[in-house]
Amino acid sequence: MAMPADPRAVDALYRIFQEITAVGRCLEAMDLKISDLSMAFSSIRMDIACFREKVTDLDQCLTTVEEHIKMVPEHDAELRTMHAKITDLVDRSRRDNIRFFGIPERKEGINIKAYLKSLLPKLTGLTFSPPLEFQRVTSGRPRPTIACFLRHEQAHLVLSTAQSQGPFFLESYEVRVVADFSRMTNEKRKAFLALCLQLWKMDIKFGLFEPALTMGCGIGDDQRDAPLANVQRREQQRALKDCIVKSRHENTQAPSASLCRCLEHAKMKLSSRFTSRAEYALQRLKGRHCEHGEKAGRLLAAQLCQREATLAILALYITHGSIIT
């Protein structure tokens, strides 16, 4: 016969069951939160990996930028040299040009070349033989008239006459004749003219030569600076050689793109210096045939020298039988 259950024990068991159920629900909620946290941590881990890649890329870009910044002064010097060469080429291309300021408007008619051909002898008082010829003449209002002479001697004669006689006058109009220089050359000339008074006060002989070469006399620094320039040139070449040896050694131990670029740049600079020295030496040589390279080249140079020796005229016979050496 079954014993009746104790109500207090049943209540205790029921409370225990409820507590166990509540704990299970809490554990389920904690599992959900832990899964959410694990997903958040995984996304954070992915973001950190992405940021690490970006930082690595930025570090590489920063290294490249620093290398380029180190090369900026050299590129700036090269650009300045190229700019100076371009300015010189522009000035040389304009050496036959002359600018005329003050010619009255609408005086030239429809043929400005014929007008200038008749005007220049009247202004300068010169006679041109052969007659004046222009490659092109441009005129605008109120711009100056620019004439490109076909013969450089005539352009130089007109400029020298204008500088010696001063401004010309045409029907009470002052006509100025100046050379046609580039903008950079004009700026250099203006900057030099501002220093003329100071040089004159210091009793230094000076001159402004074409197109804008400033020369000073009486100081003698050029002779004292020549040995110093040679010493500096040798030191720079020695530094380039040391840089090439060092970069080559480092590149063999730990190859990198930056070391290769540095090595190539140093080699190019050293090669350009040697090339300029060779060009200067060849310009000072009086010989026209240089032996270089393989045996065929030396043989050709020797044959050319022998041919020149056979074609040389050593003596002349005149009608009376005497010899003129």
Tab-separated table of C-alpha atoms in Angstrom:
chain	number	residue	atom	x	y	z
A	1	MET	CA	0.000	0.000	0.000
A	2	ALA	CA	1.467	3.327	-1.123
A	3	MET	CA	2.284	5.925	1.416
A	4	PRO	CA	0.730	9.366	0.883
A	5	ALA	CA	3.229	12.030	-0.336
A	6	ASP	CA	4.363	14.680	2.014
A	7	PRO	CA	3.066	18.046	0.778
A	8	ARG	CA	6.153	19.854	2.039
A	9	ALA	CA	8.467	17.555	0.112
A	10	VAL	CA	6.402	18.039	-3.017
A	11	ASP	CA	6.602	21.801	-2.646
A	12	ALA	CA	10.363	21.615	-2.148
A	13	LEU	CA	10.788	19.458	-5.223
A	14	TYR	CA	8.598	21.806	-7.238
A	15	ARG	CA	10.681	24.827	-6.174
A	16	ILE	CA	13.876	22.981	-7.044
A	17	PHE	CA	12.463	22.140	-10.461
A	18	GLN	CA	11.525	25.785	-11.061
A	19	GLU	CA	14.999	26.945	-10.055
A	20	ILE	CA	16.607	24.368	-12.352
A	21	THR	CA	14.355	25.558	-15.190
A	22	ALA	CA	15.331	29.184	-14.522
A	23	VAL	CA	19.017	28.257	-14.468
A	24	GLY	CA	18.587	26.456	-17.793
A	25	ARG	CA	16.966	29.514	-19.291
A	26	CYS	CA	19.817	31.685	-18.011
A	27	LEU	CA	22.321	29.294	-19.517
A	28	GLU	CA	20.517	29.427	-22.857
A	29	ALA	CA	20.567	33.239	-22.733
A	30	MET	CA	24.265	33.170	-21.866
A	31	ASP	CA	24.914	30.829	-24.791
A	32	LEU	CA	23.190	33.281	-27.112
A	33	LYS	CA	25.205	36.178	-25.724
A	34	ILE	CA	28.457	34.216	-25.974
A	35	SER	CA	27.697	33.347	-29.609
A	36	ASP	CA	27.001	37.027	-30.309
A	37	LEU	CA	30.271	37.961	-28.609
A	38	SER	CA	32.189	35.374	-30.622
A	39	MET	CA	30.708	36.756	-33.841
A	40	ALA	CA	31.632	40.292	-32.770
A	41	PHE	CA	35.161	39.181	-31.886
A	42	SER	CA	35.541	37.462	-35.260
A	43	SER	CA	34.449	40.624	-37.074
A	44	ILE	CA	36.866	42.659	-34.945
A	45	ARG	CA	39.621	40.196	-35.790
A	46	MET	CA	38.871	40.607	-39.500
A	47	ASP	CA	38.898	44.397	-39.158
A	48	ILE	CA	42.244	44.264	-37.358
A	49	ALA	CA	43.701	42.105	-40.137
A	50	CYS	CA	42.386	44.556	-42.734
A	51	PHE	CA	43.858	47.483	-40.792
A	52	ARG	CA	47.175	45.643	-40.555
A	53	GLU	CA	47.272	45.267	-44.343
A	54	LYS	CA	46.420	48.936	-44.783
A	55	VAL	CA	49.140	49.968	-42.332
A	56	THR	CA	51.638	47.810	-44.225
A	57	ASP	CA	50.625	49.429	-47.517
A	58	LEU	CA	50.869	52.885	-45.963
A	59	ASP	CA	54.311	52.066	-44.607
A	60	GLN	CA	55.475	51.010	-48.056
A	61	CYS	CA	53.972	54.142	-49.611
A	62	LEU	CA	55.658	56.284	-46.967
A	63	THR	CA	59.000	54.632	-47.699
A	64	THR	CA	58.546	55.293	-51.422
A	65	VAL	CA	57.585	58.909	-50.757
A	66	GLU	CA	60.640	59.421	-48.553
A	67	GLU	CA	62.877	58.020	-51.290
A	68	HIS	CA	61.270	60.342	-53.829
A	69	ILE	CA	61.647	63.303	-51.476
A	70	LYS	CA	65.364	62.577	-51.211
A	71	MET	CA	65.605	62.756	-55.003
A	72	VAL	CA	63.670	66.044	-55.259
A	73	PRO	CA	66.767	68.328	-55.008
A	74	GLU	CA	68.517	66.394	-57.780
A	75	HIS	CA	65.438	66.531	-59.995
A	76	ASP	CA	65.101	70.224	-59.220
A	77	ALA	CA	68.695	70.806	-60.306
A	78	GLU	CA	68.075	68.828	-63.505
A	79	LEU	CA	64.936	70.856	-64.206
A	80	ARG	CA	66.835	74.092	-63.660
A	81	THR	CA	69.530	72.919	-66.060
A	82	MET	CA	66.940	71.939	-68.662
A	83	HIS	CA	65.159	75.261	-68.177
A	84	ALA	CA	68.422	77.127	-68.715
A	85	LYS	CA	69.115	75.110	-71.871
A	86	ILE	CA	65.607	75.768	-73.197
A	87	THR	CA	65.989	79.474	-72.482
A	88	ASP	CA	69.314	79.478	-74.315
A	89	LEU	CA	67.766	77.682	-77.294
A	90	VAL	CA	64.887	80.169	-77.395
A	91	ASP	CA	67.317	83.086	-77.295
A	92	ARG	CA	69.391	81.543	-80.057
A	93	SER	CA	66.299	81.021	-82.188
A	94	ARG	CA	65.441	84.712	-81.674
A	95	ARG	CA	68.887	86.118	-82.336
A	96	ASP	CA	67.807	87.394	-85.766
A	97	ASN	CA	64.674	89.062	-84.353
A	98	ILE	CA	64.400	92.783	-83.624
A	99	ARG	CA	61.562	94.549	-81.825
A	100	PHE	CA	60.478	98.007	-82.961
A	101	PHE	CA	58.587	100.151	-80.460
A	102	GLY	CA	56.883	103.398	-81.381
A	103	ILE	CA	56.136	102.894	-85.080
A	104	PRO	CA	52.878	104.761	-85.777
A	105	GLU	CA	49.893	102.556	-86.396
A	106	ARG	CA	48.473	102.008	-89.870
A	107	LYS	CA	51.642	103.382	-91.453
A	108	GLU	CA	52.732	100.044	-92.852
A	109	GLY	CA	49.714	99.559	-95.069
A	110	ILE	CA	49.100	96.056	-96.350
A	111	ASN	CA	52.755	95.094	-96.900
A	112	ILE	CA	54.708	95.539	-93.692
A	113	LYS	CA	57.872	93.934	-95.110
A	114	ALA	CA	58.137	96.519	-97.875
A	115	TYR	CA	57.440	99.262	-95.343
A	116	LEU	CA	60.306	98.135	-93.103
A	117	LYS	CA	62.651	97.809	-96.083
A	118	SER	CA	62.039	101.451	-96.909
A	119	LEU	CA	61.919	102.625	-93.278
A	120	LEU	CA	65.134	101.170	-91.855
A	121	PRO	CA	67.568	102.970	-94.206
A	122	LYS	CA	65.826	106.258	-93.372
A	123	LEU	CA	65.955	105.667	-89.621
A	124	THR	CA	69.486	104.326	-89.324
A	125	GLY	CA	71.125	106.043	-92.295
A	126	LEU	CA	72.628	102.728	-93.383
A	127	THR	CA	72.895	101.218	-96.826
A	128	PHE	CA	72.292	97.500	-96.938
A	129	SER	CA	74.047	95.328	-99.476
A	130	PRO	CA	72.553	92.853	-100.266
A	131	PRO	CA	69.104	94.389	-99.792
A	132	LEU	CA	67.134	93.743	-96.657
A	133	GLU	CA	65.137	90.532	-96.553
A	134	PHE	CA	62.877	89.302	-93.778
A	135	GLN	CA	61.746	85.799	-93.019
A	136	ARG	CA	58.610	87.070	-91.307
A	137	VAL	CA	57.296	90.264	-89.755
A	138	THR	CA	54.511	90.411	-87.190
A	139	SER	CA	52.723	93.525	-86.059
A	140	GLY	CA	49.805	94.172	-83.773
A	141	ARG	CA	48.101	96.985	-81.973
A	142	PRO	CA	49.358	98.081	-79.506
A	143	ARG	CA	52.046	95.405	-79.610
A	144	PRO	CA	55.526	96.075	-81.002
A	145	THR	CA	56.602	95.133	-84.492
A	146	ILE	CA	58.860	92.068	-84.560
A	147	ALA	CA	61.012	91.518	-87.646
A	148	CYS	CA	62.996	88.336	-88.283
A	149	PHE	CA	65.960	89.200	-90.508
A	150	LEU	CA	67.126	86.730	-93.093
A	151	ARG	CA	70.779	87.677	-92.521
A	152	HIS	CA	72.182	87.866	-89.016
A	153	GLU	CA	74.824	90.431	-89.993
A	154	GLN	CA	72.166	92.960	-90.981
A	155	ALA	CA	70.248	92.442	-87.737
A	156	HIS	CA	73.444	92.918	-85.728
A	157	LEU	CA	74.275	96.054	-87.720
A	158	VAL	CA	70.849	97.570	-87.025
A	159	LEU	CA	71.105	96.788	-83.302
A	160	SER	CA	74.626	98.173	-82.955
A	161	THR	CA	73.617	101.348	-84.803
A	162	ALA	CA	70.599	101.779	-82.543
A	163	GLN	CA	72.735	101.324	-79.427
A	164	SER	CA	75.359	103.803	-80.585
A	165	GLN	CA	73.048	106.492	-81.972
A	166	GLY	CA	70.280	106.225	-79.386
A	167	PRO	CA	66.556	106.298	-80.148
A	168	PHE	CA	65.368	107.180	-83.637
A	169	PHE	CA	62.584	109.613	-84.496
A	170	LEU	CA	59.931	109.199	-87.150
A	171	GLU	CA	57.561	112.145	-87.587
A	172	SER	CA	57.999	113.243	-83.959
A	173	TYR	CA	57.513	109.640	-82.815
A	174	GLU	CA	60.320	108.006	-80.859
A	175	VAL	CA	61.170	104.609	-82.318
A	176	ARG	CA	63.135	102.238	-80.113
A	177	VAL	CA	64.989	99.254	-81.530
A	178	VAL	CA	65.767	96.395	-79.134
A	179	ALA	CA	66.693	92.745	-79.403
A	180	ASP	CA	64.024	90.087	-79.017
A	181	PHE	CA	64.887	88.071	-75.919
A	182	SER	CA	62.877	85.526	-73.983
A	183	ARG	CA	61.037	86.442	-70.798
A	184	MET	CA	63.598	84.803	-68.500
A	185	THR	CA	66.480	86.588	-70.195
A	186	ASN	CA	64.710	89.934	-69.896
A	187	GLU	CA	64.176	89.320	-66.185
A	188	LYS	CA	67.869	88.511	-65.741
A	189	ARG	CA	68.861	91.681	-67.571
A	190	LYS	CA	66.523	93.781	-65.430
A	191	ALA	CA	67.926	92.205	-62.263
A	192	PHE	CA	71.459	92.994	-63.423
A	193	LEU	CA	70.607	96.599	-64.263
A	194	ALA	CA	69.499	97.088	-60.662
A	195	LEU	CA	73.030	96.143	-59.526
A	196	CYS	CA	74.900	98.407	-61.926
A	197	LEU	CA	74.940	101.360	-59.507
A	198	GLN	CA	76.341	99.220	-56.690
A	199	LEU	CA	79.059	97.794	-58.940
A	200	TRP	CA	79.923	101.277	-60.124
A	201	LYS	CA	80.244	102.504	-56.526
A	202	MET	CA	82.503	99.550	-55.697
A	203	ASP	CA	84.708	100.445	-58.696
A	204	ILE	CA	84.235	97.014	-60.293
A	205	LYS	CA	84.338	96.771	-64.044
A	206	PHE	CA	81.308	94.979	-65.377
A	207	GLY	CA	79.482	94.312	-68.600
A	208	LEU	CA	76.269	92.778	-69.884
A	209	PHE	CA	76.886	90.621	-72.918
A	210	GLU	CA	74.452	88.837	-75.153
A	211	PRO	CA	72.081	87.454	-74.264
A	212	ALA	CA	72.464	87.866	-70.482
A	213	LEU	CA	75.979	86.932	-69.427
A	214	THR	CA	77.245	88.961	-66.478
A	215	MET	CA	80.999	89.413	-66.275
A	216	GLY	CA	83.107	91.175	-63.686
A	217	CYS	CA	86.765	92.103	-64.037
A	218	GLY	CA	89.445	93.040	-61.563
A	219	ILE	CA	88.623	90.531	-58.818
A	220	GLY	CA	90.430	87.411	-60.008
A	221	ASP	CA	88.182	84.894	-58.256
A	222	ASP	CA	87.858	82.744	-61.348
A	223	GLN	CA	91.543	81.792	-61.251
A	224	ARG	CA	91.476	81.051	-57.542
A	225	ASP	CA	88.258	79.060	-57.754
A	226	ALA	CA	89.419	76.766	-60.581
A	227	PRO	CA	91.576	74.440	-58.393
A	228	LEU	CA	88.842	74.403	-55.763
A	229	ALA	CA	86.294	73.351	-58.383
A	230	ASN	CA	88.586	70.531	-59.530
A	231	VAL	CA	88.992	69.315	-55.944
A	232	GLN	CA	85.235	69.406	-55.398
A	233	ARG	CA	84.678	67.518	-58.652
A	234	ARG	CA	87.123	64.805	-57.621
A	235	GLU	CA	85.516	64.534	-54.180
A	236	GLN	CA	82.075	64.177	-55.741
A	237	GLN	CA	83.322	61.450	-58.075
A	238	ARG	CA	84.952	59.640	-55.158
A	239	ALA	CA	81.714	59.887	-53.168
A	240	LEU	CA	79.757	58.474	-56.108
A	241	LYS	CA	82.175	55.568	-56.454
A	242	ASP	CA	81.927	54.812	-52.726
A	243	CYS	CA	78.132	54.980	-52.943
A	244	ILE	CA	78.130	52.536	-55.868
A	245	VAL	CA	80.386	50.066	-54.033
A	246	LYS	CA	78.338	50.327	-50.839
A	247	SER	CA	74.990	49.952	-52.626
A	248	ARG	CA	76.276	46.990	-54.625
A	249	HIS	CA	77.502	45.269	-51.445
A	250	GLU	CA	74.224	45.896	-49.606
A	251	ASN	CA	72.215	44.741	-52.607
A	252	THR	CA	74.101	41.449	-52.765
A	253	GLN	CA	73.401	40.821	-49.083
A	254	ALA	CA	69.764	42.006	-48.986
A	255	PRO	CA	68.344	42.747	-52.459
A	256	SER	CA	65.673	45.436	-52.618
A	257	ALA	CA	64.113	47.703	-55.223
A	258	SER	CA	65.208	50.892	-53.442
A	259	LEU	CA	68.863	49.803	-53.418
A	260	CYS	CA	68.662	48.941	-57.122
A	261	ARG	CA	67.244	52.370	-57.921
A	262	CYS	CA	69.890	54.088	-55.804
A	263	LEU	CA	72.632	52.062	-57.515
A	264	GLU	CA	71.324	52.861	-61.006
A	265	HIS	CA	71.002	56.559	-60.169
A	266	ALA	CA	74.573	56.735	-58.841
A	267	LYS	CA	75.884	54.912	-61.924
A	268	MET	CA	74.042	57.312	-64.230
A	269	LYS	CA	75.451	60.358	-62.433
A	270	LEU	CA	78.994	58.990	-62.527
A	271	SER	CA	78.633	58.062	-66.200
A	272	SER	CA	77.360	61.547	-67.056
A	273	ARG	CA	80.358	63.095	-65.286
A	274	PHE	CA	82.795	60.870	-67.173
A	275	THR	CA	80.985	61.637	-70.441
A	276	SER	CA	81.218	65.386	-69.874
A	277	ARG	CA	84.931	65.087	-69.106
A	278	ALA	CA	85.469	63.029	-72.262
A	279	GLU	CA	83.546	65.579	-74.339
A	280	TYR	CA	85.662	68.398	-72.937
A	281	ALA	CA	88.868	66.464	-73.664
A	282	LEU	CA	87.747	65.682	-77.222
A	283	GLN	CA	86.902	69.324	-77.833
A	284	ARG	CA	90.423	70.328	-76.857
A	285	LEU	CA	92.031	67.694	-79.088
A	286	LYS	CA	93.251	68.850	-82.464
A	287	GLY	CA	93.134	65.402	-84.021
A	288	ARG	CA	90.118	64.506	-86.112
A	289	HIS	CA	90.505	60.700	-85.969
A	290	CYS	CA	90.468	58.807	-82.677
A	291	GLU	CA	91.516	55.185	-82.281
A	292	HIS	CA	88.993	53.295	-80.216
A	293	GLY	CA	87.535	49.831	-79.975
A	294	GLU	CA	88.381	46.797	-82.046
A	295	LYS	CA	91.233	46.229	-84.477
A	296	ALA	CA	89.184	47.268	-87.515
A	297	GLY	CA	88.535	50.690	-86.002
A	298	ARG	CA	92.223	51.273	-85.299
A	299	LEU	CA	93.108	50.138	-88.824
A	300	LEU	CA	90.564	52.547	-90.315
A	301	ALA	CA	91.939	55.424	-88.258
A	302	ALA	CA	95.483	54.615	-89.399
A	303	GLN	CA	94.378	54.497	-93.050
A	304	LEU	CA	92.648	57.853	-92.742
A	305	CYS	CA	95.755	59.407	-91.228
A	306	GLN	CA	97.914	57.979	-94.035
A	307	ARG	CA	95.500	59.278	-96.654
A	308	GLU	CA	95.594	62.761	-95.167
A	309	ALA	CA	99.391	62.622	-95.132
A	310	THR	CA	99.491	61.670	-98.827
A	311	LEU	CA	97.051	64.453	-99.764
A	312	ALA	CA	99.019	67.142	-97.954
A	313	ILE	CA	100.677	69.747	-100.235
A	314	LEU	CA	104.233	70.125	-99.021
A	315	ALA	CA	105.694	72.231	-101.860
A	316	LEU	CA	104.705	74.081	-105.038
A	317	TYR	CA	106.631	74.344	-108.308
A	318	ILE	CA	106.342	77.672	-110.079
A	319	THR	CA	107.036	78.347	-113.765
A	320	HIS	CA	110.679	79.292	-113.217
A	321	GLY	CA	111.460	75.930	-111.661
A	322	SER	CA	111.843	77.152	-108.102
A	323	ILE	CA	110.104	75.457	-105.218
A	324	ILE	CA	107.886	77.213	-102.703
A	325	THR	CA	107.451	75.365	-99.438
